[in-house]
mmCIF file of C-alpha atoms in Angstrom:
data_model
loop_
_atom_site.group_PDB
_atom_site.id
_atom_site.type_symbol
_atom_site.label_atom_id
_atom_site.label_comp_id
_atom_site.label_asym_id
_atom_site.label_seq_id
_atom_site.Cartn_x
_atom_site.Cartn_y
_atom_site.Cartn_z
ATOM 1 C CA UNK A 1 16.044 23.639 15.190
ATOM 2 C CA UNK A 2 14.095 22.078 18.138
ATOM 3 C CA UNK A 3 10.983 21.769 16.078
ATOM 4 C CA UNK A 4 12.768 19.999 13.182
ATOM 5 C CA UNK A 5 14.590 17.667 15.515
ATOM 6 C CA UNK A 6 11.403 16.522 17.204
ATOM 7 C CA UNK A 7 9.375 16.248 14.148
ATOM 8 C CA UNK A 8 11.553 13.436 13.012
ATOM 9 C CA UNK A 9 9.941 11.260 15.546
ATOM 10 C CA UNK A 10 6.489 11.619 14.000
ATOM 11 C CA UNK A 11 7.894 11.279 10.499
ATOM 12 C CA UNK A 12 9.771 8.093 11.243
ATOM 13 C CA UNK A 13 6.654 6.503 12.786
ATOM 14 C CA UNK A 14 4.828 7.313 9.462
ATOM 15 C CA UNK A 15 7.562 5.701 7.329
ATOM 16 C CA UNK A 16 7.797 2.461 9.418
ATOM 17 C CA UNK A 17 4.203 2.084 10.564
ATOM 18 C CA UNK A 18 3.189 -0.040 7.436
ATOM 19 C CA UNK A 19 1.720 -3.426 8.106
ATOM 20 C CA UNK A 20 4.150 -6.343 8.339
ATOM 21 C CA UNK A 21 1.544 -8.875 7.515
ATOM 22 C CA UNK A 22 -2.036 -8.885 6.105
ATOM 23 C CA UNK A 23 -3.725 -9.074 9.530
ATOM 24 C CA UNK A 24 -0.939 -7.471 11.739
ATOM 25 C CA UNK A 25 0.042 -3.957 12.241
ATOM 26 C CA UNK A 26 3.554 -3.282 13.236
ATOM 27 C CA UNK A 27 4.202 -1.284 16.344
ATOM 28 C CA UNK A 28 7.571 0.442 16.101
ATOM 29 C CA UNK A 29 9.505 1.583 19.120
ATOM 30 C CA UNK A 30 10.926 5.041 18.330
ATOM 31 C CA UNK A 31 12.435 5.609 21.866
ATOM 32 C CA UNK A 32 15.945 5.357 20.408
ATOM 33 C CA UNK A 33 15.303 8.051 17.916
ATOM 34 C CA UNK A 34 14.174 10.288 20.948
ATOM 35 C CA UNK A 35 17.309 9.387 22.889
ATOM 36 C CA UNK A 36 19.540 10.428 19.831
ATOM 37 C CA UNK A 37 17.691 13.592 19.335
ATOM 38 C CA UNK A 38 18.013 14.466 23.057
ATOM 39 C CA UNK A 39 21.743 13.575 22.924
ATOM 40 C CA UNK A 40 22.352 15.620 19.864
ATOM 41 C CA UNK A 41 20.617 18.595 21.277
ATOM 42 C CA UNK A 42 22.451 18.343 24.605
ATOM 43 C CA UNK A 43 25.967 18.566 22.948
ATOM 44 C CA UNK A 44 27.140 22.151 22.535
ATOM 45 C CA UNK A 45 29.515 22.384 19.493
ATOM 46 C CA UNK A 46 29.878 26.176 19.683
ATOM 47 C CA UNK A 47 33.285 25.910 21.453
ATOM 48 C CA UNK A 48 34.714 24.317 18.494
ATOM 49 C CA UNK A 49 36.834 26.738 16.205
ATOM 50 C CA UNK A 50 34.948 26.467 13.130
ATOM 51 C CA UNK A 51 34.713 29.204 10.651
ATOM 52 C CA UNK A 52 31.194 30.533 9.953
ATOM 53 C CA UNK A 53 30.578 31.229 6.235
ATOM 54 C CA UNK A 54 30.293 34.821 5.340
ATOM 55 C CA UNK A 55 27.484 36.349 3.337
ATOM 56 C CA UNK A 56 25.450 33.162 3.905
ATOM 57 C CA UNK A 57 21.972 33.238 2.128
ATOM 58 C CA UNK A 58 19.852 32.227 5.077
ATOM 59 C CA UNK A 59 16.632 31.653 3.213
ATOM 60 C CA UNK A 60 15.264 28.202 3.831
ATOM 61 C CA UNK A 61 14.906 25.750 0.920
ATOM 62 C CA UNK A 62 11.305 25.849 -0.316
ATOM 63 C CA UNK A 63 11.398 23.058 -2.918
ATOM 64 C CA UNK A 64 12.895 19.649 -3.776
ATOM 65 C CA UNK A 65 14.927 21.369 -6.487
ATOM 66 C CA UNK A 66 16.462 23.732 -4.016
ATOM 67 C CA UNK A 67 17.178 21.009 -1.483
ATOM 68 C CA UNK A 68 18.998 18.987 -4.165
ATOM 69 C CA UNK A 69 21.078 22.040 -5.198
ATOM 70 C CA UNK A 70 22.079 22.736 -1.682
ATOM 71 C CA UNK A 71 23.083 19.017 -1.050
ATOM 72 C CA UNK A 72 25.011 18.889 -4.310
ATOM 73 C CA UNK A 73 26.958 21.959 -3.512
ATOM 74 C CA UNK A 74 27.779 20.534 -0.094
ATOM 75 C CA UNK A 75 28.705 17.102 -1.515
ATOM 76 C CA UNK A 76 30.993 18.559 -4.117
ATOM 77 C CA UNK A 77 32.837 20.744 -1.519
ATOM 78 C CA UNK A 78 32.962 17.954 0.978
ATOM 79 C CA UNK A 79 34.680 15.745 -1.630
ATOM 80 C CA UNK A 80 37.344 18.347 -2.099
ATOM 81 C CA UNK A 81 38.039 18.497 1.580
ATOM 82 C CA UNK A 82 38.145 14.645 1.847
ATOM 83 C CA UNK A 83 40.532 14.406 -1.065
ATOM 84 C CA UNK A 84 42.777 16.866 0.778
ATOM 85 C CA UNK A 85 42.563 14.712 3.960
ATOM 86 C CA UNK A 86 43.424 11.602 2.068
ATOM 87 C CA UNK A 87 46.498 13.213 0.529
ATOM 88 C CA UNK A 88 47.618 14.255 4.044
ATOM 89 C CA UNK A 89 47.195 10.560 5.286
ATOM 90 C CA UNK A 90 49.354 9.397 2.315
ATOM 91 C CA UNK A 91 52.063 11.992 3.147
ATOM 92 C CA UNK A 92 52.027 10.733 6.814
ATOM 93 C CA UNK A 93 52.293 7.082 5.758
ATOM 94 C CA UNK A 94 55.263 7.979 3.451
ATOM 95 C CA UNK A 95 56.980 9.625 6.290
ATOM 96 C CA UNK A 96 56.835 13.216 4.768
ATOM 97 C CA UNK A 97 55.017 14.639 7.786
ATOM 98 C CA UNK A 98 54.761 13.745 11.490
ATOM 99 C CA UNK A 99 51.591 12.237 13.112
ATOM 100 C CA UNK A 100 50.906 15.536 14.774
ATOM 101 C CA UNK A 101 51.086 17.361 11.521
ATOM 102 C CA UNK A 102 48.775 14.693 9.979
ATOM 103 C CA UNK A 103 46.230 15.163 12.758
ATOM 104 C CA UNK A 104 46.420 18.992 12.704
ATOM 105 C CA UNK A 105 46.017 19.269 8.875
ATOM 106 C CA UNK A 106 43.181 16.573 8.951
ATOM 107 C CA UNK A 107 41.396 18.524 11.599
ATOM 108 C CA UNK A 108 41.415 21.747 9.762
ATOM 109 C CA UNK A 109 39.916 19.976 6.733
ATOM 110 C CA UNK A 110 37.309 18.318 8.843
ATOM 111 C CA UNK A 111 36.397 21.778 10.224
ATOM 112 C CA UNK A 112 35.736 22.864 6.707
ATOM 113 C CA UNK A 113 33.290 19.949 6.338
ATOM 114 C CA UNK A 114 31.534 20.930 9.429
ATOM 115 C CA UNK A 115 31.178 24.502 8.056
ATOM 116 C CA UNK A 116 29.761 23.073 4.775
ATOM 117 C CA UNK A 117 27.288 20.928 6.560
ATOM 118 C CA UNK A 118 26.229 23.814 8.821
ATOM 119 C CA UNK A 119 25.224 25.731 5.731
ATOM 120 C CA UNK A 120 22.899 22.814 4.688
ATOM 121 C CA UNK A 121 21.494 22.657 8.230
ATOM 122 C CA UNK A 122 20.869 26.524 8.247
ATOM 123 C CA UNK A 123 19.075 26.417 4.896
ATOM 124 C CA UNK A 124 16.973 23.390 5.871
ATOM 125 C CA UNK A 125 15.985 24.316 9.509
ATOM 126 C CA UNK A 126 12.993 26.327 8.486
ATOM 127 C CA UNK A 127 11.715 24.008 5.864
ATOM 128 C CA UNK A 128 8.580 22.026 6.215
ATOM 129 C CA UNK A 129 7.755 18.680 4.723
ATOM 130 C CA UNK A 130 8.221 18.735 0.990
ATOM 131 C CA UNK A 131 6.275 16.903 -1.727
ATOM 132 C CA UNK A 132 8.990 15.005 -3.508
ATOM 133 C CA UNK A 133 8.695 12.591 -6.529
ATOM 134 C CA UNK A 134 10.258 9.193 -6.408
ATOM 135 C CA UNK A 135 13.206 10.081 -8.668
ATOM 136 C CA UNK A 136 14.020 13.095 -6.473
ATOM 137 C CA UNK A 137 13.853 11.025 -3.320
ATOM 138 C CA UNK A 138 16.535 8.813 -4.777
ATOM 139 C CA UNK A 139 18.719 11.793 -5.715
ATOM 140 C CA UNK A 140 18.351 13.361 -2.368
ATOM 141 C CA UNK A 141 19.127 9.904 -0.669
ATOM 142 C CA UNK A 142 22.274 9.452 -2.744
ATOM 143 C CA UNK A 143 23.530 12.964 -2.006
ATOM 144 C CA UNK A 144 23.098 12.527 1.752
ATOM 145 C CA UNK A 145 24.740 9.182 1.688
ATOM 146 C CA UNK A 146 27.611 10.531 -0.409
ATOM 147 C CA UNK A 147 28.252 13.412 2.100
ATOM 148 C CA UNK A 148 28.225 11.155 5.086
ATOM 149 C CA UNK A 149 30.142 8.328 3.471
ATOM 150 C CA UNK A 150 32.907 10.598 2.194
ATOM 151 C CA UNK A 151 33.446 12.021 5.643
ATOM 152 C CA UNK A 152 33.191 8.752 7.661
ATOM 153 C CA UNK A 153 35.629 7.149 5.184
ATOM 154 C CA UNK A 154 38.127 9.814 5.790
ATOM 155 C CA UNK A 155 37.598 9.643 9.534
ATOM 156 C CA UNK A 156 38.367 5.900 9.288
ATOM 157 C CA UNK A 157 41.523 6.537 7.367
ATOM 158 C CA UNK A 158 42.812 9.285 9.680
ATOM 159 C CA UNK A 159 42.045 7.273 12.870
ATOM 160 C CA UNK A 160 43.537 4.123 11.486
ATOM 161 C CA UNK A 161 46.734 5.976 10.610
ATOM 162 C CA UNK A 162 47.113 8.273 13.612
ATOM 163 C CA UNK A 163 44.997 6.655 16.341
ATOM 164 C CA UNK A 164 42.312 8.405 18.245
ATOM 165 C CA UNK A 165 44.246 11.331 19.702
ATOM 166 C CA UNK A 166 42.721 13.767 22.031
ATOM 167 C CA UNK A 167 42.610 16.393 19.476
ATOM 168 C CA UNK A 168 40.915 14.009 16.986
ATOM 169 C CA UNK A 169 38.405 12.863 19.702
ATOM 170 C CA UNK A 170 37.225 16.511 20.398
ATOM 171 C CA UNK A 171 36.923 17.261 16.807
ATOM 172 C CA UNK A 172 35.037 14.011 15.938
ATOM 173 C CA UNK A 173 32.682 14.324 18.754
ATOM 174 C CA UNK A 174 31.442 17.647 17.136
ATOM 175 C CA UNK A 175 31.711 16.157 13.629
ATOM 176 C CA UNK A 176 29.395 13.197 14.449
ATOM 177 C CA UNK A 177 26.953 15.409 16.160
ATOM 178 C CA UNK A 178 26.816 17.717 13.080
ATOM 179 C CA UNK A 179 26.290 14.709 10.863
ATOM 180 C CA UNK A 180 23.400 13.572 13.019
ATOM 181 C CA UNK A 181 21.815 17.133 12.741
ATOM 182 C CA UNK A 182 22.052 16.932 8.941
ATOM 183 C CA UNK A 183 20.362 13.562 8.848
ATOM 184 C CA UNK A 184 17.674 14.789 11.189
ATOM 185 C CA UNK A 185 16.848 17.916 9.282
ATOM 186 C CA UNK A 186 16.844 16.227 5.884
ATOM 187 C CA UNK A 187 14.635 13.320 7.186
ATOM 188 C CA UNK A 188 12.226 15.982 8.631
ATOM 189 C CA UNK A 189 11.816 17.340 5.079
ATOM 190 C CA UNK A 190 11.920 14.100 3.058
ATOM 191 C CA UNK A 191 11.073 11.099 5.374
ATOM 192 C CA UNK A 192 11.046 8.790 2.454
ATOM 193 C CA UNK A 193 14.848 8.490 2.448
ATOM 194 C CA UNK A 194 14.891 6.675 5.811
ATOM 195 C CA UNK A 195 14.850 2.996 4.599
ATOM 196 C CA UNK A 196 17.485 3.714 2.000
ATOM 197 C CA UNK A 197 19.507 5.803 4.421
ATOM 198 C CA UNK A 198 19.573 2.993 7.077
ATOM 199 C CA UNK A 199 20.481 0.447 4.472
ATOM 200 C CA UNK A 200 23.423 2.523 3.107
ATOM 201 C CA UNK A 201 24.892 3.831 6.373
ATOM 202 C CA UNK A 202 24.404 0.975 8.834
ATOM 203 C CA UNK A 203 27.144 -1.258 7.489
ATOM 204 C CA UNK A 204 29.604 1.727 7.429
ATOM 205 C CA UNK A 205 28.832 2.869 10.981
ATOM 206 C CA UNK A 206 28.989 -0.817 12.226
ATOM 207 C CA UNK A 207 32.438 -1.189 10.729
ATOM 208 C CA UNK A 208 33.670 1.978 12.589
ATOM 209 C CA UNK A 209 32.381 0.850 15.966
ATOM 210 C CA UNK A 210 35.528 -0.844 17.123
ATOM 211 C CA UNK A 211 37.681 2.139 15.872
ATOM 212 C CA UNK A 212 35.719 5.121 17.254
ATOM 213 C CA UNK A 213 33.936 3.600 20.150
ATOM 214 C CA UNK A 214 31.731 6.132 22.234
ATOM 215 C CA UNK A 215 32.436 8.933 19.677
ATOM 216 C CA UNK A 216 29.890 7.210 17.364
ATOM 217 C CA UNK A 217 27.056 7.053 20.059
ATOM 218 C CA UNK A 218 24.755 9.803 18.645
ATOM 219 C CA UNK A 219 24.837 8.309 15.067
ATOM 220 C CA UNK A 220 24.561 4.659 16.208
ATOM 221 C CA UNK A 221 21.515 5.665 18.427
ATOM 222 C CA UNK A 222 19.932 7.562 15.542
ATOM 223 C CA UNK A 223 20.347 4.755 13.026
ATOM 224 C CA UNK A 224 19.288 2.189 15.494
ATOM 225 C CA UNK A 225 16.058 4.050 16.178
ATOM 226 C CA UNK A 226 15.276 4.494 12.572
ATOM 227 C CA UNK A 227 15.920 0.796 12.024
ATOM 228 C CA UNK A 228 13.250 -0.260 14.620
#
C-alpha cells in the first residue's frame, strides 16, 4: 500500500504540471497531498469491527476493463447499502425508531460500505499505472464519484438527523480514511481522473465541512492538494 500511496504524488504532478500560459510553466505545490497521504497512513482502522469478505479473489486488476468491473460491483452494492441507510433515516424521522437505533443501524450499513471499498483497495493495491482510453477514463471517474457521493450523501443525511454522536464519529473517522485510500489507489492507476474528481467532489465535501468538521480532514487535505 505504501508504494501506491506515495506514487500518487508523482502522478498528480504529471497531471497538473501543464503550462498555464505560452511562456510560463506552472509549478504546483503538492505538499498538501503528502500531508493527506501521511495522515491517512497514520490512522489505524483495524480496531473497527468490520467484517472481512470471505473467499476474496486477491488478484490485482490488470486492465482497465477489470478495474471498471470491480468499481461497478462496488458501486452497485454501495447503492444498496445507502438505500437501506436512507430508509432507516426516514423511519427515525417518522418516529418509528429511536435516535440510537437509527445510529446503530446506519453504522452497520456504513461498515458494509467499508468492507466493499476494502475489496476494491485490495484488488487495486498491486496494480501499476494502466493505459486507459479517454472513454474508459470517463467511466472510471463516474464510478468513483458515484461511490463517494452515495456514501457522503448518506453521511450527511444521518448526521443531519441524529447529530454527530460519539459512535458515529468513530465510524466516520474510519469511513473517511477508507474513502481517501480508495481515491489514492485509483488515482495511482488512472491519474487522468484527477481534474474531474476534484471538480465533482470539492463542492460536496465543502458543503459537509460545517456538519462534520475535523472528521473530514483527510479528505479535505487530499482534495486541496490535488486542486493546487
